[in-house]
One Martini backbone bead per residue (centre of mass of N, CA, C, O) as a GRO file, in nm:
protein
  165
    1MET     BB    1   0.096   0.007   0.009
    2ASN     BB    2   0.068   0.364  -0.077
    3PHE     BB    3   0.049   0.699   0.030
    4LYS     BB    4  -0.196   0.752  -0.153
    5LYS     BB    5  -0.395   0.561  -0.059
    6ILE     BB    6  -0.390   0.634   0.248
    7SER     BB    7  -0.491   0.923   0.212
    8PHE     BB    8  -0.750   0.860   0.061
    9THR     BB    9  -0.868   0.685   0.302
   10ILE     BB   10  -0.873   0.883   0.520
   11SER     BB   11  -1.033   1.101   0.350
   12LEU     BB   12  -1.278   0.893   0.299
   13ILE     BB   13  -1.359   0.885   0.624
   14PHE     BB   14  -1.384   1.215   0.696
   15SER     BB   15  -1.598   1.276   0.488
   16THR     BB   16  -1.815   1.071   0.581
   17ILE     BB   17  -1.865   1.209   0.831
   18PHE     BB   18  -1.910   1.512   0.720
   19PHE     BB   19  -2.180   1.431   0.558
   20ASN     BB   20  -2.345   1.277   0.782
   21GLN     BB   21  -2.419   1.523   0.903
   22SER     BB   22  -2.593   1.737   1.003
   23LYS     BB   23  -2.710   2.078   0.938
   24ALA     BB   24  -2.505   2.165   1.142
   25GLN     BB   25  -2.280   2.391   1.220
   26ILE     BB   26  -1.922   2.388   1.148
   27THR     BB   27  -1.632   2.423   1.321
   28THR     BB   28  -1.331   2.601   1.254
   29HIS     BB   29  -0.986   2.543   1.341
   30TRP     BB   30  -0.652   2.643   1.358
   31LEU     BB   31  -0.342   2.469   1.380
   32LEU     BB   32  -0.022   2.460   1.564
   33ASN     BB   33   0.204   2.185   1.532
   34THR     BB   34   0.409   2.040   1.789
   35GLY     BB   35   0.661   1.791   1.837
   36TYR     BB   36   0.693   1.429   1.929
   37VAL     BB   37   0.849   1.138   1.798
   38TYR     BB   38   0.830   0.767   1.838
   39GLN     BB   39   0.972   0.535   1.575
   40THR     BB   40   1.269   0.388   1.645
   41GLN     BB   41   1.275   0.698   1.642
   42SER     BB   42   1.349   1.039   1.676
   43PHE     BB   43   1.115   1.320   1.645
   44GLY     BB   44   1.044   1.605   1.492
   45GLU     BB   45   0.737   1.823   1.473
   46ILE     BB   46   0.573   2.021   1.216
   47GLY     BB   47   0.234   2.170   1.168
   48VAL     BB   48  -0.107   2.134   1.055
   49LYS     BB   49  -0.450   2.185   1.202
   50ALA     BB   50  -0.790   2.086   1.190
   51ILE     BB   51  -1.079   2.172   1.374
   52PHE     BB   52  -1.381   1.993   1.415
   53LEU     BB   53  -1.734   2.127   1.537
   54LYS     BB   54  -2.046   2.144   1.718
   55LYS     BB   55  -1.945   2.027   1.986
   56ASP     BB   56  -1.748   1.965   2.272
   57ASP     BB   57  -1.763   1.610   2.262
   58VAL     BB   58  -1.683   1.594   1.927
   59LEU     BB   59  -1.388   1.607   1.775
   60TYR     BB   60  -1.202   1.674   1.432
   61ARG     BB   61  -0.909   1.588   1.305
   62LEU     BB   62  -0.684   1.746   1.062
   63GLY     BB   63  -0.348   1.678   0.935
   64GLY     BB   64  -0.024   1.811   0.870
   65SER     BB   65   0.342   1.707   0.845
   66ALA     BB   66   0.688   1.712   0.960
   67LEU     BB   67   0.953   1.471   1.005
   68PHE     BB   68   1.254   1.525   1.206
   69GLY     BB   69   1.570   1.333   1.183
   70SER     BB   70   1.771   1.068   1.273
   71ALA     BB   71   1.913   0.816   1.067
   72ASN     BB   72   2.207   0.661   1.083
   73GLY     BB   73   2.347   0.968   1.090
   74LYS     BB   74   2.079   1.072   0.893
   75PHE     BB   75   1.881   1.302   0.759
   76ALA     BB   76   1.515   1.303   0.812
   77ALA     BB   77   1.217   1.358   0.618
   78ILE     BB   78   0.863   1.316   0.695
   79PRO     BB   79   0.558   1.297   0.576
   80LYS     BB   80   0.245   1.369   0.760
   81LEU     BB   81  -0.078   1.221   0.797
   82GLN     BB   82  -0.394   1.297   1.010
   83GLY     BB   83  -0.642   1.153   1.234
   84ASP     BB   84  -0.900   1.256   1.462
   85VAL     BB   85  -1.083   1.159   1.780
   86LEU     BB   86  -1.258   1.361   2.027
   87LEU     BB   87  -1.383   1.254   2.362
   88ASN     BB   88  -1.649   1.403   2.546
   89PHE     BB   89  -1.879   1.256   2.796
   90GLN     BB   90  -1.921   1.562   2.905
   91LYS     BB   91  -2.175   1.765   2.855
   92GLY     BB   92  -2.125   2.100   2.914
   93ALA     BB   93  -1.787   2.066   3.058
   94ASP     BB   94  -1.541   2.189   2.946
   95LEU     BB   95  -1.331   2.281   3.225
   96ASN     BB   96  -1.428   2.049   3.421
   97HIS     BB   97  -1.372   1.881   3.127
   98SER     BB   98  -1.075   1.908   2.974
   99HIS     BB   99  -1.069   1.600   2.857
  100TYR     BB  100  -0.972   1.367   2.611
  101PHE     BB  101  -1.032   1.104   2.391
  102LEU     BB  102  -0.812   0.945   2.171
  103VAL     BB  103  -0.860   0.877   1.813
  104GLY     BB  104  -0.612   0.749   1.561
  105ALA     BB  105  -0.426   0.817   1.267
  106GLU     BB  106  -0.100   0.767   1.103
  107ALA     BB  107   0.068   0.876   0.791
  108THR     BB  108   0.344   0.769   0.589
  109THR     BB  109   0.597   0.674   0.371
  110LYS     BB  110   0.689   0.427   0.601
  111TYR     BB  111   0.402   0.445   0.788
  112ILE     BB  112   0.162   0.330   1.002
  113ALA     BB  113  -0.065   0.457   1.285
  114PRO     BB  114  -0.248   0.360   1.553
  115LYS     BB  115  -0.421   0.544   1.814
  116VAL     BB  116  -0.391   0.653   2.145
  117GLY     BB  117  -0.543   0.883   2.417
  118VAL     BB  118  -0.496   1.209   2.547
  119SER     BB  119  -0.654   1.528   2.591
  120ILE     BB  120  -0.577   1.862   2.664
  121LEU     BB  121  -0.807   2.095   2.544
  122GLY     BB  122  -0.668   2.019   2.264
  123ILE     BB  123  -0.363   2.084   2.296
  124ILE     BB  124  -0.240   1.824   2.476
  125ASP     BB  125  -0.071   1.546   2.363
  126LEU     BB  126  -0.101   1.185   2.442
  127THR     BB  127   0.031   0.901   2.245
  128ALA     BB  128  -0.036   0.546   2.146
  129GLY     BB  129   0.116   0.283   1.952
  130TYR     BB  130   0.141   0.112   1.615
  131GLY     BB  131   0.369   0.062   1.388
  132ILE     BB  132   0.350   0.008   1.028
  133GLY     BB  133   0.546  -0.105   0.817
  134LEU     BB  134   0.629  -0.039   0.489
  135SER     BB  135   0.730  -0.205   0.233
  136GLY     BB  136   1.060  -0.119   0.178
  137GLN     BB  137   1.056   0.090   0.377
  138ASN     BB  138   1.311   0.348   0.488
  139ILE     BB  139   1.581   0.466   0.681
  140SER     BB  140   1.904   0.418   0.618
  141GLY     BB  141   1.815   0.083   0.681
  142LYS     BB  142   1.545   0.168   0.885
  143GLU     BB  143   1.280   0.050   1.020
  144LEU     BB  144   0.953   0.168   1.075
  145LYS     BB  145   0.855  -0.027   1.366
  146GLY     BB  146   0.634  -0.012   1.620
  147LEU     BB  147   0.646   0.177   1.859
  148ASN     BB  148   0.422   0.472   1.930
  149ILE     BB  149   0.515   0.786   2.020
  150ASN     BB  150   0.323   1.102   2.147
  151PHE     BB  151   0.401   1.477   2.148
  152GLY     BB  152   0.152   1.756   2.159
  153LEU     BB  153   0.139   2.083   2.023
  154ASN     BB  154  -0.182   2.295   2.008
  155LEU     BB  155  -0.204   2.611   1.831
  156PRO     BB  156  -0.395   2.855   1.795
  157PHE     BB  157  -0.398   3.114   1.575
  158VAL     BB  158  -0.539   3.303   1.747
  159MET     BB  159  -0.355   3.300   1.994
  160LEU     BB  160  -0.117   3.384   1.848
  161ASN     BB  161  -0.197   3.657   1.744
  162ASP     BB  162  -0.280   3.766   2.026
  163MET     BB  163   0.024   3.760   2.137
  164LEU     BB  164   0.161   3.935   1.893
  165LYS     BB  165   0.022   4.236   1.986
   0.00000   0.00000   0.00000
């Protein structure tokens, strides 16, 4: 399975979710995403995410980013697409119940990884999963498969704009 097929599949799943929603207005917020990814190697991450919501109890996020790191002493940059669903089981209790359970997946040109975790205010993400290496895809001879750990910081562009004023 190549990266284009994986990207198409993720896009198809999320577009189906959005088109099956009732006619209520969906709000979109854009986020700057930075973080750390461990996938048999350590990577820094930077990218952009869009968060879609009708109510605060279920949030959908789609994002694209790049992973930067070193594999066997050589610099590597890997494109990454990701999709998440954040669930807050206490409706209407935003700050009193500020954590979300997170279920998602990420796909790169080297691996795909389903993941689960927790998100605090939708800003700080801690997730873990299992990376499945794509056949024949490696970085400097090292295949990226196995335990996948992510720490992410999602900063809303509105907040960044207000801070820079």
